[in-house]
Each structure stands twice: as structure tokens, then as C-alpha cells.
Amino acid sequence: MLRSELASLRQSGKSIGLVPTMGALHEGHASLVKRSVKENDITVVSIFLNPTQFNDQNDLKRYPRTLDADCALLESCKASIVFAPSVEEVYPEPDTRQFSYPPTDSVMEGAHRPGHFNGVCQIVSKLFSYVEPDRAYFGEKDFQQIAVIRRMVEDLGLKLQIVPCPVVREASGLAMSSRNTLLTPEQREVASKIYATLAESKDYAKGHSVKETREMVIQQINATDGLEVEYYSIVDGLTLQDVEEWSDSDDVVGCITVYCGDKPIRLIDHIRYKG
Ligand code: PAF
């Protein structure tokens, strides 16, 4: 149904943008949809809470589900088609495909969430084949995810453009995320320390080494009640390999994952030092 509708639109020369989401939409998603609407004739937004990318079943269980509100937001953003399939439709059989793009998918999130990027590639490759978009829009909050998807697109020889879109932040600086709704108002306040510290570290980095900067960020965040850093890696923005010196690369990014609260919510963010 989706395929045939899109095939006839494509035949009549319409360009297609795809915004893949897992629902629980917020202003960050809205910015992707608005950009796609601006750059394409047709914008398809998928809403699918993909079970194969969750290595922690509790995380999947408590992931917010807000389909009615999501549809209202998408209507206000003028998305053309909302595609919200069931798990059975997407995975009539278990997906046994293995995607492996080291080191991009094996460091940071890849090391801490085994199987996560394999699941992301499974669903995103399926969405690409259903929709065959000209452009696909992803938020830079999931910085590593974009790098992995780029590798997959190259590997599969797909002819589409990946469009990374800037992180949208709450007034406090906290990166918008569907998981933020699981935080109490106090935790939200505390979590704003993550970006405040990353922003502060940009200045600090001017007079300190990579190692010192990394330590400063970890210490400062861990010193905040209710926050615990899982990892902070300062990497080359393309290869995602650790850099030892600021001069090692023209594109240097700090990627962080922090647990917030006692039923910990996992939050990720990043900052660009160079590039
Ligand atoms: O970034 C997300 O929300 C998900 O990883 C994605 C790309 C929609 C795949 O399920």
C-alpha cells in the first residue's frame, strides 16, 4: 500500500523525504519534519518502536508511547504520510541479518549497547527499501547513529542523501529526547548540567590537553548528585576513533552518555571542539 502510493508519486516526479522515528515526538523531531517538508514534495514520517535495537528490555518497556499526540504534531508540521506499522508487519520472521561496520559501530554506544546498531541498521534498511526516499533526516543528537547509517548506505550502495540536523535543546540546554519525559522536573534540572559542562569544556579545552578535558567533564558531571557518566569519549568526528591530541584531527567531537536518577534514565549528548 505504502510502496504503491509512493511509486506513483515518484513516477509523477515528486521527491520524497523520510523521517524515521520511534514516536514520543518532540520539537527535535518537528525540526526534522519541517526541514523535510521544505526540501521535498512528499514527507513520510515512520513511527515504529523498533524492538531489535533495544539491548535492555526494561528500556523498551518504559519507552514513552504517545501515538495520538505524535499524529497531531505531524499534522501541524504538514507531514504528508505517517507510517506506523506493527511489529508483525515489519518482522513477520525474525530478522537474522547482521550489519557490521567497525570501528564506527563498535565503539561508544556500540560497546555499551551490544546489538544496538545492528537493530538500527535492520530497521533503517527496511524503511529505506519501503520508502526509497531521496533524502532521509536524522537528528545529530544521535551522533554515532548517523555515522553508522552513512556506512550502511555506502555498503548497500543506496542512492539517497543522509541529512543530519542540529540538536534541538530545551531552554536549560538539555538536548531534547523522548526519554526526557521519564525524568522528574528535578531530574530535568539536574540533567541540564550535562550540556552546561560540555559547553564549559570548550573553553577549558583551549588551555588543556584532550586527557585533562575529558577528566574535567567526567569529574564535574559525576560530582553532581543524581548524575553518573557511563563514558565520555573525545573522538575524530568521522572515524569515531579516540584522539590523543587536539592536533590529531580537524574534526573533534566529545560524545557522552550519562545516567540520571535512581531508576536511571540514559541520556546522550555531544559537543564539537573542532570542525
Ligand atoms: O533515532 C531513532 O529514533 C531510531 O534509532 C531510528 C533511527 C528511528 C531507528 O529506529
Coordinates of C-alpha atoms in Angstrom, one line a residue, residues 128-260:
F128 CA 14.8 2.7 3.1
S129 CA 13.6 -0.1 1.0
Y130 CA 9.8 0.5 1.7
V131 CA 10.1 4.3 1.1
E132 CA 13.0 4.6 -1.3
P133 CA 13.5 8.2 -0.2
D134 CA 15.6 10.8 -2.0
R135 CA 16.6 12.2 1.4
A136 CA 16.5 10.8 5.0
Y137 CA 16.6 13.1 8.0
F138 CA 18.3 12.2 11.3
G139 CA 19.0 14.3 14.4
E140 CA 22.6 14.9 15.3
K141 CA 21.9 14.1 18.9
D142 CA 22.4 10.5 17.9
F143 CA 25.8 11.5 16.5
Q144 CA 27.2 8.0 16.2
Q145 CA 24.0 6.6 14.7
I146 CA 24.4 9.0 11.7
A147 CA 28.0 7.7 11.2
V148 CA 26.8 4.1 11.3
I149 CA 23.9 4.8 8.9
R150 CA 26.2 6.5 6.5
R151 CA 28.4 3.4 6.4
M152 CA 25.4 1.3 5.8
V153 CA 24.2 3.5 2.9
E154 CA 27.6 3.2 1.3
D155 CA 27.8 -0.5 1.9
L156 CA 24.4 -1.2 0.4
G157 CA 25.1 1.2 -2.5
L158 CA 21.9 3.2 -1.8
K159 CA 21.2 6.4 -3.7
L160 CA 19.9 8.6 -1.1
Q161 CA 21.2 11.6 0.8
I162 CA 21.5 11.4 4.6
V163 CA 20.7 14.8 6.1
P164 CA 22.0 15.4 9.6
C165 CA 20.0 18.0 11.5
P166 CA 21.2 20.1 14.5
V167 CA 20.4 19.1 18.1
V168 CA 17.3 21.0 19.5
R169 CA 17.7 21.9 23.1
E170 CA 15.4 22.8 26.0
A171 CA 15.8 26.3 27.4
S172 CA 18.1 24.8 30.0
G173 CA 20.4 23.4 27.3
L174 CA 19.3 19.8 27.9
A175 CA 19.2 18.0 24.5
M176 CA 15.6 17.2 23.6
S177 CA 15.0 13.4 23.8
S178 CA 11.9 11.2 24.1
R179 CA 13.4 9.9 27.3
N180 CA 13.4 13.3 28.9
T181 CA 9.6 12.8 29.6
L182 CA 10.7 10.0 32.0
L183 CA 12.6 12.5 34.1
T184 CA 11.1 14.3 37.1
P185 CA 11.2 18.1 37.0
E186 CA 14.1 18.0 39.5
Q187 CA 16.0 15.4 37.4
R188 CA 15.5 17.6 34.3
E189 CA 17.1 20.5 36.1
V190 CA 20.0 18.3 37.2
A191 CA 20.4 16.8 33.7
S192 CA 20.9 20.3 32.3
K193 CA 24.4 20.1 34.0
I194 CA 25.4 17.7 31.2
Y195 CA 25.4 20.3 28.4
A196 CA 26.4 23.1 30.7
T197 CA 29.6 21.1 31.4
L198 CA 30.2 20.2 27.8
A199 CA 29.8 23.9 26.8
E200 CA 32.2 24.9 29.6
S201 CA 34.7 22.3 28.5
K202 CA 35.1 24.0 25.1
D203 CA 36.8 27.0 26.8
Y204 CA 38.7 24.7 29.1
A205 CA 40.0 22.7 26.1
K206 CA 41.8 25.9 24.8
G207 CA 44.3 25.7 27.6
H208 CA 44.3 21.9 28.4
S209 CA 45.1 18.6 26.8
V210 CA 42.5 16.1 25.5
K211 CA 43.1 13.9 28.5
E212 CA 42.6 16.8 31.0
T213 CA 39.5 18.0 29.3
R214 CA 38.0 14.5 29.3
E215 CA 38.7 14.2 33.0
M216 CA 37.3 17.6 33.8
V217 CA 34.0 16.7 32.1
I218 CA 33.7 13.3 33.9
Q219 CA 34.6 14.7 37.3
Q220 CA 32.3 17.7 37.1
I221 CA 29.3 15.7 36.0
N222 CA 30.0 12.9 38.5
A223 CA 30.2 15.5 41.2
T224 CA 26.5 16.4 40.6
D225 CA 24.1 14.4 42.7
G226 CA 21.9 12.2 40.5
L227 CA 24.3 12.0 37.5
E228 CA 26.8 9.3 36.6
V229 CA 28.8 9.3 33.4
E230 CA 28.9 6.0 31.6
Y231 CA 31.6 7.2 29.1
Y232 CA 33.0 10.3 27.7
S233 CA 35.0 9.9 24.5
I234 CA 36.7 12.6 22.6
V235 CA 36.9 11.3 19.0
D236 CA 37.5 12.1 15.4
G237 CA 34.1 13.2 14.1
L238 CA 34.3 10.9 11.0
T239 CA 36.1 7.7 12.2
L240 CA 34.9 8.0 15.8
Q241 CA 38.4 6.9 16.9
D242 CA 39.7 8.4 20.1
V243 CA 42.0 11.4 19.6
E244 CA 45.1 11.8 21.8
E245 CA 46.0 15.4 20.8
W246 CA 43.8 18.2 19.6
S247 CA 46.0 18.3 16.5
D248 CA 45.2 14.7 15.6
S249 CA 42.1 15.8 13.6
D250 CA 40.3 18.8 12.1
D251 CA 37.0 17.4 13.3
V252 CA 37.0 16.7 17.1
V253 CA 33.8 15.8 18.9
G254 CA 33.1 14.8 22.6
C255 CA 30.4 12.1 23.0
I256 CA 28.9 11.5 26.4
T257 CA 26.4 9.1 28.0
V258 CA 25.1 9.9 31.4
Y259 CA 22.7 8.0 33.7
C260 CA 20.3 10.3 35.6

